[in-house]
mmCIF file with all atom_site columns, C-alpha atoms in Angstrom:
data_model
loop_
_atom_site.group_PDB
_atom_site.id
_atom_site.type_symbol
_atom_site.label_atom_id
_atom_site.label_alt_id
_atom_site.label_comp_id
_atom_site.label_asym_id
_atom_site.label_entity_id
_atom_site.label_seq_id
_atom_site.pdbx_PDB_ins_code
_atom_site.Cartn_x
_atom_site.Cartn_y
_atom_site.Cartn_z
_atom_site.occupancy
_atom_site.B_iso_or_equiv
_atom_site.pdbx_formal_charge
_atom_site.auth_seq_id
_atom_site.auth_comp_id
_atom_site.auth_asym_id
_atom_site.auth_atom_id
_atom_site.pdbx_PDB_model_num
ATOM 1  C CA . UNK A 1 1  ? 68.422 195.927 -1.123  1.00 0.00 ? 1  UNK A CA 1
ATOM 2  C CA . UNK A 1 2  ? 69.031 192.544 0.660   1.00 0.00 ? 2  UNK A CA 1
ATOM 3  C CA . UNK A 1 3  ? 69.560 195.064 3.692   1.00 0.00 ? 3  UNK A CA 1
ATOM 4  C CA . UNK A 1 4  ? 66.081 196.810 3.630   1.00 0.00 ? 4  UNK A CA 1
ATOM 5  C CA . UNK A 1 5  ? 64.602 193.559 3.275   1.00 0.00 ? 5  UNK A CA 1
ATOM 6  C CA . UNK A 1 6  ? 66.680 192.046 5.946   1.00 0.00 ? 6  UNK A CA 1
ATOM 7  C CA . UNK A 1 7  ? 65.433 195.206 8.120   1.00 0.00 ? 7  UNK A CA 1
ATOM 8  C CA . UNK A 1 8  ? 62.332 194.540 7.718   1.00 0.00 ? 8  UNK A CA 1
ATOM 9  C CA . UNK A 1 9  ? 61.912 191.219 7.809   1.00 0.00 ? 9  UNK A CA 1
ATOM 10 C CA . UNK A 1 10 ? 63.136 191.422 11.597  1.00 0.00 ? 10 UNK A CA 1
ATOM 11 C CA . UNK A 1 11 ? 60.373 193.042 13.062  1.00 0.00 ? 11 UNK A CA 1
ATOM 12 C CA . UNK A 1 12 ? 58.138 191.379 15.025  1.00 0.00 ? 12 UNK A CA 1
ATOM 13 C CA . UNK A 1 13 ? 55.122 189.328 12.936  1.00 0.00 ? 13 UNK A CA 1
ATOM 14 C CA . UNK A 1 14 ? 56.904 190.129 9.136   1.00 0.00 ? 14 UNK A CA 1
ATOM 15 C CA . UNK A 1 15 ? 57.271 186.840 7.528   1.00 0.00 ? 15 UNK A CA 1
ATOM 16 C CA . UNK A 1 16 ? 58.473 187.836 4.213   1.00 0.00 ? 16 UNK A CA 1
ATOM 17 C CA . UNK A 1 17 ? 59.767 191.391 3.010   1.00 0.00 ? 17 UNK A CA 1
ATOM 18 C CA . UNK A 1 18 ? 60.963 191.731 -1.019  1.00 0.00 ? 18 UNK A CA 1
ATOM 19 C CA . UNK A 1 19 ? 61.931 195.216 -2.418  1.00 0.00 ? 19 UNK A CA 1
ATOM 20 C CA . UNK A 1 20 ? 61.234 196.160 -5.931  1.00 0.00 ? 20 UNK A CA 1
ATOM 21 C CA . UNK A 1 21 ? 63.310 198.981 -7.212  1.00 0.00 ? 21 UNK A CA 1
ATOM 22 C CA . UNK A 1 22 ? 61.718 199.426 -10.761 1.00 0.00 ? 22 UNK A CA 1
ATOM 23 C CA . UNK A 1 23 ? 58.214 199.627 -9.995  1.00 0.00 ? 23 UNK A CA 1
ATOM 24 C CA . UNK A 1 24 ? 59.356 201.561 -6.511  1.00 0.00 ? 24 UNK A CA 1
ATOM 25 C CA . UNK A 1 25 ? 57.964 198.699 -4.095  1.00 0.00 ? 25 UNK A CA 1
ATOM 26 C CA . UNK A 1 26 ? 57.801 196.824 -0.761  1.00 0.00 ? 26 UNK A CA 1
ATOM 27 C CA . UNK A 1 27 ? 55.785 193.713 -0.416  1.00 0.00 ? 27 UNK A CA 1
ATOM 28 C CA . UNK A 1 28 ? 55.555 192.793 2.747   1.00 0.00 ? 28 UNK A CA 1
ATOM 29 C CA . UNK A 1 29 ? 54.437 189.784 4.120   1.00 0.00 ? 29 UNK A CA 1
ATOM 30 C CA . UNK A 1 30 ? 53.264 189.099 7.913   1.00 0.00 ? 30 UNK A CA 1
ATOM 31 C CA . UNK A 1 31 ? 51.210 186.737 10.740  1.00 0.00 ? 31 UNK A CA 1
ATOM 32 C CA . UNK A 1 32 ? 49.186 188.386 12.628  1.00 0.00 ? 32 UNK A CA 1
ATOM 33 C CA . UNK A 1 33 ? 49.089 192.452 13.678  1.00 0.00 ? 33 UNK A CA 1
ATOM 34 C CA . UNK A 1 34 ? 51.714 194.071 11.959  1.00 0.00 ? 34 UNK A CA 1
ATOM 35 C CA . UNK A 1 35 ? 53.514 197.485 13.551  1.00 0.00 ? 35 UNK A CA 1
ATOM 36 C CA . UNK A 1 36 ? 52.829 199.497 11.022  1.00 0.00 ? 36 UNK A CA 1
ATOM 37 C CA . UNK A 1 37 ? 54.657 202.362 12.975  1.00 0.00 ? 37 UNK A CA 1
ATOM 38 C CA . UNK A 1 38 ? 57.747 200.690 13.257  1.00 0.00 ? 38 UNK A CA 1
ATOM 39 C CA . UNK A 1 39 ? 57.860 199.686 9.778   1.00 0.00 ? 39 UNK A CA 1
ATOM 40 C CA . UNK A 1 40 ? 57.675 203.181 8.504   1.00 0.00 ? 40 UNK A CA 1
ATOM 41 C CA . UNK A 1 41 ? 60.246 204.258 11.249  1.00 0.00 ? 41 UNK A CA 1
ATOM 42 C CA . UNK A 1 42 ? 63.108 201.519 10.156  1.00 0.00 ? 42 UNK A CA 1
ATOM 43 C CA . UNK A 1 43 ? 62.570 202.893 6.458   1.00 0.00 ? 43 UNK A CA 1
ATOM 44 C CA . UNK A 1 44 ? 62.502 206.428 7.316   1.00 0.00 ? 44 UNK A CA 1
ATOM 45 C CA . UNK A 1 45 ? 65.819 205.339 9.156   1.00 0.00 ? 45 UNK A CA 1
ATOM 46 C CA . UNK A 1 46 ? 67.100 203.606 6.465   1.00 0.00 ? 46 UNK A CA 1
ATOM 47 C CA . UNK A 1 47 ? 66.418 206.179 3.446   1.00 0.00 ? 47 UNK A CA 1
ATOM 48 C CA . UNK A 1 48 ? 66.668 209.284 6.252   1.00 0.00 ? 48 UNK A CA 1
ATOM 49 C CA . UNK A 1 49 ? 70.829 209.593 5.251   1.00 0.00 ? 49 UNK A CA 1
ATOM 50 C CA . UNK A 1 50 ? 70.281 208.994 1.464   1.00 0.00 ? 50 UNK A CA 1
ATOM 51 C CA . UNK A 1 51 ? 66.604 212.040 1.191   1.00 0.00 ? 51 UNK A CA 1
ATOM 52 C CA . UNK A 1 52 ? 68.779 214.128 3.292   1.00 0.00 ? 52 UNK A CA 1
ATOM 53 C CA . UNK A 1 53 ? 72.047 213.904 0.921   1.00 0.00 ? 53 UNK A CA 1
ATOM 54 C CA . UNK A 1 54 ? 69.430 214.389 -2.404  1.00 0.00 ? 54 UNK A CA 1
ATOM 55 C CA . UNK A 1 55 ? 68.524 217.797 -0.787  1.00 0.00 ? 55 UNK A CA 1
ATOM 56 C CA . UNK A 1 56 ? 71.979 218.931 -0.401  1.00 0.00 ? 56 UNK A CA 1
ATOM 57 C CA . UNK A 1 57 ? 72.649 217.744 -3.839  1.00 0.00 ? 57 UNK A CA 1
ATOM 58 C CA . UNK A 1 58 ? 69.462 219.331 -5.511  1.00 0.00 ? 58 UNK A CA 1
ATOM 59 C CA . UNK A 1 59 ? 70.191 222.390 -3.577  1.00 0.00 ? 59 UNK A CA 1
ATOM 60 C CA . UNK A 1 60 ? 73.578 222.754 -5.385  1.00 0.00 ? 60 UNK A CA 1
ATOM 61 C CA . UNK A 1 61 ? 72.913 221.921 -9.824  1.00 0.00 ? 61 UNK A CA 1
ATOM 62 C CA . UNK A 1 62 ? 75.906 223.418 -10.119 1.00 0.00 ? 62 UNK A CA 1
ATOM 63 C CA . UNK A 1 63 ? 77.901 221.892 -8.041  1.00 0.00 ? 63 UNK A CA 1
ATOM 64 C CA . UNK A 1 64 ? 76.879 218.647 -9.128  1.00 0.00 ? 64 UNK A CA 1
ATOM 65 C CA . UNK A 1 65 ? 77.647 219.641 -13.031 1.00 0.00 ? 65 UNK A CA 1
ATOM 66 C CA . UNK A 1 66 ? 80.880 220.492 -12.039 1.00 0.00 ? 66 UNK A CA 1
ATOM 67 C CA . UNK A 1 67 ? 81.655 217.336 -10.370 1.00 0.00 ? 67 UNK A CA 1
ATOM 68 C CA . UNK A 1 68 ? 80.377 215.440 -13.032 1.00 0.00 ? 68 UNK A CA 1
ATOM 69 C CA . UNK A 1 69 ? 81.683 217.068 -15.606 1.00 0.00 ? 69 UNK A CA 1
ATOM 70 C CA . UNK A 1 70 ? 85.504 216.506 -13.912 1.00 0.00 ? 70 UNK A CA 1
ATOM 71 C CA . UNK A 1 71 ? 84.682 213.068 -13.869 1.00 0.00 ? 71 UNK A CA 1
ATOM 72 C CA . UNK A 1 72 ? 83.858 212.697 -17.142 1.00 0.00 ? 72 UNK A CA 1
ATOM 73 C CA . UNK A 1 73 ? 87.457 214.435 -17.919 1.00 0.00 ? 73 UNK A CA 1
ATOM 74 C CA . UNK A 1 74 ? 89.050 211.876 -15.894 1.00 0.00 ? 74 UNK A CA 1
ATOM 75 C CA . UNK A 1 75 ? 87.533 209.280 -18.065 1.00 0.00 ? 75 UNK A CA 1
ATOM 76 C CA . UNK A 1 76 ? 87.988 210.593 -21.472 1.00 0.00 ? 76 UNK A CA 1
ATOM 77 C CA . UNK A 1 77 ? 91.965 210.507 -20.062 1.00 0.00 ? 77 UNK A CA 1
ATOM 78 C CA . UNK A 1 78 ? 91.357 207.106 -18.967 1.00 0.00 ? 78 UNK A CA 1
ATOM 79 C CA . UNK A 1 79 ? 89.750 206.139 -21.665 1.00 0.00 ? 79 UNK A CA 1
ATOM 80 C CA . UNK A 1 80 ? 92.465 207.673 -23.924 1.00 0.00 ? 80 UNK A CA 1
ATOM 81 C CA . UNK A 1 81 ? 95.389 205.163 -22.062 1.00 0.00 ? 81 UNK A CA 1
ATOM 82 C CA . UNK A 1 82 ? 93.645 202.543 -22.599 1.00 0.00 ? 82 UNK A CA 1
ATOM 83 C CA . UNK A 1 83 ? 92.830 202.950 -26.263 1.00 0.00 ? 83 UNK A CA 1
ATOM 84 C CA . UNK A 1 84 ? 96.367 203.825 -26.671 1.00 0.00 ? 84 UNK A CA 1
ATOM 85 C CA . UNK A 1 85 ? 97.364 200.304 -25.143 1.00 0.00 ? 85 UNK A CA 1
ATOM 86 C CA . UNK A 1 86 ? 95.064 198.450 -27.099 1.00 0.00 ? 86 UNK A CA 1
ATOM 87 C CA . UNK A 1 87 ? 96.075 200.330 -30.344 1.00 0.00 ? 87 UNK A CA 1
ATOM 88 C CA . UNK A 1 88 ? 99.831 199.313 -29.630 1.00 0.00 ? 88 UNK A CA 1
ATOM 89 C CA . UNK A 1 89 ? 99.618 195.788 -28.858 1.00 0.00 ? 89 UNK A CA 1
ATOM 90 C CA . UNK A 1 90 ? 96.707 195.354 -31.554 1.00 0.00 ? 90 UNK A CA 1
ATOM 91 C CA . UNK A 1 91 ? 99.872 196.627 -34.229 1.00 0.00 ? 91 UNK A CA 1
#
């Protein structure tokens, strides 16, 4: 986040920038004419990696099940160990 704002708050005439994840937001402050352009090309560069990685992923459901559903195995184990701990030095 501190990144994006960072990002944006370098280009020229931007004053302020503060990203909002839950309400999906980018206030943006600025002095005089602001590049509008470049704004939306340093975001598009930003996010680009990240939309581009969602396709792939929504392209594959089942892919993604079975990934999460290994990881959820691996922490049921994990889980298990550490109960087990707890449990023996509890008594």
């Amino acid at each position: 986040m501190q990144t994006i704002e960072k990002g944006v708050g370098a280009l020229p005439g931007v004053t302020k920038a503060r990203l909002n994840f839950s309400d999906r937001r980018l206030a943006v402050e600025w002095t005089g004419g602001l590049d509008v352009a470049a704004l939306l090309a340093k975001l598009d560069a930003y996010f680009g990696p990240a939309r581009e990685r969602r396709r792939q992923l929504a392209a594959d459901p089942t892919g993604v099940e079975a990934v999460l559903a290994d990881g959820a195995k691996r922490a049921r184990a994990e889980a298990q160990r550490t109960l087990e701990l707890v449990r023996a030095a509890v008594g």
